[in-house]
XYZ file of C-alpha atoms in Angstrom:
332
model
C 0.000 0.000 0.000
C 1.433 3.411 -0.969
C 1.920 6.294 1.429
C -0.787 8.285 -0.361
C -3.362 5.555 -0.055
C -2.459 5.081 3.596
C -2.999 8.787 4.206
C -6.322 8.622 2.391
C -7.431 5.682 4.545
C -6.299 7.475 7.683
C -8.080 10.648 6.606
C -11.260 8.720 5.805
C -11.138 6.940 9.162
C -10.586 10.260 10.921
C -13.543 11.800 9.097
C -15.778 8.880 9.990
C -14.629 9.078 13.604
C -15.340 12.810 13.706
C -18.802 12.314 12.168
C -19.514 9.538 14.649
C -18.459 11.733 17.566
C -20.656 14.577 16.295
C -23.600 12.185 16.039
C -22.882 10.971 19.535
C -22.817 14.568 20.814
C -26.146 15.219 19.133
C -28.074 12.111 20.085
C -26.806 11.555 23.618
C -27.815 14.907 25.123
C -27.586 14.566 28.878
C -29.606 17.619 29.874
C -31.556 20.693 28.786
C -31.327 24.195 30.247
C -34.582 25.851 31.295
C -34.051 29.610 30.931
C -37.020 30.372 33.179
C -38.911 33.635 33.454
C -36.077 35.991 34.410
C -32.313 36.201 34.889
C -32.618 38.794 37.678
C -31.796 37.160 41.088
C -34.244 39.450 42.920
C -37.042 38.608 40.513
C -36.211 34.910 40.822
C -36.603 35.171 44.601
C -39.927 36.920 44.112
C -41.055 34.277 41.627
C -40.029 31.529 44.056
C -42.268 32.844 46.839
C -45.111 33.664 44.461
C -45.168 30.315 42.673
C -44.767 28.355 45.907
C -47.794 30.171 47.354
C -49.818 29.583 44.198
C -48.850 25.904 44.143
C -49.901 25.363 47.764
C -53.184 27.235 47.244
C -53.902 25.166 44.118
C -53.256 21.836 45.831
C -55.223 22.773 48.954
C -58.149 24.267 47.015
C -58.544 21.336 44.638
C -58.166 18.806 47.460
C -60.991 20.577 49.277
C -63.157 20.285 46.161
C -62.452 16.538 45.931
C -63.154 15.988 49.649
C -66.309 18.104 49.503
C -67.756 16.226 46.530
C -66.880 12.810 47.944
C -68.231 13.557 51.430
C -71.629 15.024 50.455
C -74.177 12.566 48.951
C -76.070 15.474 47.358
C -73.046 16.151 45.148
C -72.817 12.586 43.814
C -74.023 13.684 40.390
C -72.333 13.621 36.968
C -71.505 17.341 37.062
C -69.632 17.080 40.354
C -68.081 13.756 39.375
C -66.458 15.513 36.416
C -65.553 18.472 38.661
C -63.720 16.254 41.162
C -61.825 14.622 38.280
C -60.934 18.076 36.960
C -59.615 19.045 40.403
C -57.446 15.926 40.549
C -56.075 16.600 37.058
C -55.351 20.247 37.976
C -53.290 19.133 40.974
C -51.260 16.829 38.741
C -51.066 19.485 36.002
C -49.424 22.120 38.192
C -47.235 19.509 39.935
C -45.732 18.610 36.553
C -44.124 22.048 36.098
C -43.904 24.201 39.227
C -41.904 22.017 41.696
C -39.015 21.584 39.240
C -38.957 25.318 38.577
C -38.852 26.031 42.333
C -35.995 23.558 42.802
C -34.012 25.180 39.983
C -34.480 28.637 41.508
C -33.415 27.477 44.959
C -30.356 25.606 43.669
C -29.455 28.379 41.164
C -29.476 25.789 38.413
C -31.246 25.731 35.065
C -30.503 22.113 34.228
C -33.028 19.345 33.744
C -31.914 15.904 32.628
C -32.917 14.493 29.259
C -35.052 11.767 30.861
C -36.761 14.174 33.266
C -37.459 16.585 30.424
C -39.152 13.866 28.374
C -41.042 12.745 31.482
C -42.232 16.318 32.046
C -43.384 16.565 28.422
C -45.193 13.225 28.759
C -47.198 14.158 31.846
C -47.783 17.735 30.709
C -49.424 16.512 27.488
C -51.511 14.002 29.471
C -52.921 16.471 31.984
C -53.356 19.332 29.496
C -55.293 16.947 27.238
C -57.394 15.672 30.130
C -58.306 19.244 31.038
C -59.634 19.691 27.504
C -61.604 16.438 27.576
C -63.092 17.046 31.030
C -64.200 20.574 30.142
C -65.962 19.212 27.046
C -67.590 16.427 29.091
C -68.852 18.999 31.580
C -70.318 21.009 28.699
C -72.055 17.885 27.394
C -73.436 17.237 30.877
C -74.933 20.751 31.002
C -76.360 20.265 27.501
C -78.180 17.080 28.527
C -79.366 18.625 31.821
C -80.872 21.713 30.147
C -81.965 20.394 26.745
C -83.121 16.906 27.838
C -83.979 17.238 31.554
C -86.510 14.365 31.600
C -83.925 11.908 30.244
C -80.935 13.297 32.168
C -80.628 10.494 34.724
C -80.988 7.854 32.021
C -78.451 9.385 29.618
C -75.877 10.545 32.175
C -75.840 7.333 34.183
C -72.820 6.530 36.394
C -71.585 3.824 34.036
C -71.444 6.221 31.074
C -69.692 8.906 33.133
C -66.965 6.521 34.282
C -66.601 5.161 30.736
C -66.180 8.661 29.280
C -63.459 9.527 31.793
C -61.650 6.221 31.215
C -61.792 6.726 27.442
C -60.255 10.172 27.906
C -57.401 8.672 29.934
C -56.754 5.941 27.363
C -56.756 8.319 24.382
C -54.443 10.867 25.976
C -52.135 8.135 27.309
C -51.445 6.822 23.806
C -51.182 10.280 22.227
C -48.623 11.382 24.810
C -46.701 8.117 24.509
C -46.463 8.509 20.718
C -45.101 12.026 21.189
C -42.340 10.682 23.445
C -41.486 7.788 21.115
C -41.150 10.207 18.196
C -39.002 12.575 20.274
C -36.650 9.769 21.269
C -35.668 9.398 17.601
C -34.648 13.054 17.309
C -31.030 14.247 17.360
C -30.392 17.265 19.569
C -27.631 19.801 19.228
C -25.205 20.613 22.029
C -26.923 23.957 22.644
C -30.165 22.856 24.318
C -31.502 26.034 25.934
C -35.276 25.946 26.364
C -36.771 29.472 26.426
C -39.368 28.440 28.998
C -39.756 27.495 32.658
C -40.674 23.907 31.776
C -40.100 21.428 28.938
C -42.821 22.447 26.522
C -43.335 20.041 23.636
C -43.182 22.533 20.748
C -40.074 24.233 22.174
C -38.222 20.915 22.562
C -39.015 19.923 18.972
C -37.563 23.249 17.771
C -34.220 22.365 19.410
C -33.772 19.208 17.346
C -31.060 19.115 14.676
C -32.673 16.266 12.742
C -35.767 16.263 10.564
C -38.863 17.074 12.670
C -41.459 16.834 9.881
C -43.226 13.793 11.376
C -43.097 15.298 14.874
C -44.668 18.543 13.682
C -47.361 16.741 11.704
C -48.287 14.631 14.724
C -48.180 17.753 16.913
C -50.737 19.463 14.659
C -52.923 16.350 14.520
C -52.835 15.841 18.296
C -53.541 19.541 18.889
C -56.649 19.183 16.732
C -57.634 16.001 18.569
C -56.983 17.297 22.086
C -57.827 20.958 21.605
C -59.924 21.811 18.564
C -62.359 18.881 18.764
C -63.141 19.263 22.501
C -63.501 23.036 22.121
C -65.802 22.507 19.124
C -67.860 20.143 21.279
C -68.137 22.852 23.933
C -69.279 25.409 21.354
C -71.891 23.028 19.910
C -73.164 22.146 23.400
C -73.617 25.794 24.373
C -75.201 26.632 21.039
C -77.833 23.985 21.769
C -78.169 25.270 25.345
C -78.743 28.865 24.204
C -81.248 27.688 21.583
C -83.123 25.730 24.250
C -83.119 28.693 26.665
C -84.561 31.000 24.009
C -87.588 28.716 23.755
C -88.287 29.036 27.489
C -91.037 31.521 28.333
C -90.076 32.302 31.933
C -87.105 34.600 32.559
C -86.648 32.960 35.962
C -86.337 29.511 34.400
C -83.815 30.838 31.904
C -81.653 32.353 34.623
C -81.886 29.277 36.842
C -80.926 26.945 33.988
C -78.052 29.041 32.677
C -76.678 29.858 36.150
C -75.463 26.261 36.428
C -73.209 26.942 33.414
C -71.588 30.113 34.744
C -68.708 28.446 36.594
C -67.925 26.126 33.723
C -67.953 28.957 31.171
C -65.575 31.018 33.324
C -63.056 28.171 33.438
C -63.440 27.500 29.702
C -62.743 31.134 28.763
C -59.758 31.311 31.109
C -58.186 28.018 30.006
C -58.787 28.221 26.258
C -58.207 31.968 26.024
C -54.728 31.809 27.547
C -53.852 28.496 25.883
C -54.792 29.912 22.488
C -52.707 32.996 23.243
C -49.655 30.833 23.931
C -49.803 28.941 20.649
C -50.682 31.962 18.522
C -47.746 33.903 19.962
C -45.421 30.931 19.485
C -46.281 30.974 15.768
C -45.261 34.631 15.496
C -42.114 34.478 17.633
C -39.991 31.811 19.318
C -39.890 33.598 22.658
C -41.981 36.504 23.912
C -42.941 37.921 27.271
C -46.621 37.690 26.363
C -46.224 34.001 25.613
C -44.630 33.459 29.036
C -47.423 35.332 30.785
C -50.098 33.334 28.949
C -48.223 30.093 29.781
C -48.178 30.995 33.469
C -51.904 31.764 33.405
C -53.042 28.519 31.813
C -50.531 26.235 33.575
C -50.543 27.819 37.041
C -53.244 30.460 37.513
C -56.141 28.546 35.927
C -55.719 25.403 38.122
C -55.487 27.708 41.148
C -58.638 29.680 40.285
C -60.853 26.702 39.414
C -61.775 25.879 43.061
C -62.556 29.547 43.807
C -64.692 29.899 40.668
C -66.764 26.815 41.492
C -67.037 27.632 45.204
C -67.993 31.288 44.792
C -70.479 30.713 41.960
C -72.064 27.471 43.168
C -74.345 27.418 46.212
C -74.305 23.620 46.481
C -70.506 23.485 46.653
C -70.368 26.385 49.118
C -72.896 24.714 51.390
C -71.188 21.319 51.252
C -67.774 22.914 51.836
C -69.122 24.786 54.861
C -70.488 21.537 56.309
C -67.170 19.784 55.682
C -65.213 22.530 57.440
C -67.639 22.517 60.374
C -67.250 18.748 60.786
C -63.476 19.089 60.561
C -63.491 21.860 63.208
C -65.596 19.740 65.559
C -62.899 17.038 65.585
C -60.199 19.533 66.602
């Protein structure tokens, strides 16, 4: 073998080795960096106290809703069954993002491991999707109660309610799992800074160095499945409700029927309004302060406000909660 050919072989081997090492650096990313909401240490301290307070209020408030519904036989109805499930999902939803952010602030670290980031994406998609499904199921419940009151107990029987919730869990479980399986085939660059306070699916896909066409297609399809379809179901349900109310002759009956929808509508506007703001702003720009604010509202503020909205606007829940607190005080 000549010296020239030997050099060519050595050069080829070196090139292959370099390409292999670059591929290794791309595929075996050990961690991501969550940039958070601010770089200012004083603001980070403020955010730490604020988000910790909001997290504790959210957990306590939603636990009270679950205990209130389970302890009062008068609240063992489909509407409150879905409400208690929504409260459980909201606790899990906020637990997916806020504790890790608080730990990072306290330890002055922005790092989150590759596995934990994928795990956060997995559970975030699950609980965000379940919020969508449960809100649409609650709208359907109100539609049946107002538009078909004589058949309400037959249509919204306990077996159907449990089946609808289980179907929601199964659908979102597989959708989220497919997202993770597709992400595991992506190659990531060395620079893995996430311009967010948690591992948000769309932001992680943007960091990939490999082809993300399939990931983006599935992201759009799953967004339609988990967001557009449930929201369309809510709109159709309330269109039928409004049409039914217009046919009622008594203003008192109209107010009484629609008052049961007030709490649900408040949560729907808050959740979908801020969620839509996040994704519309992400289309325009990769990172914006408005997008962060909207993200905080629909991931942190909305789960915190849900118990207050349902307690303040619902006499049945307020009465049952008062009885629960009185019984708890009598044991002390």
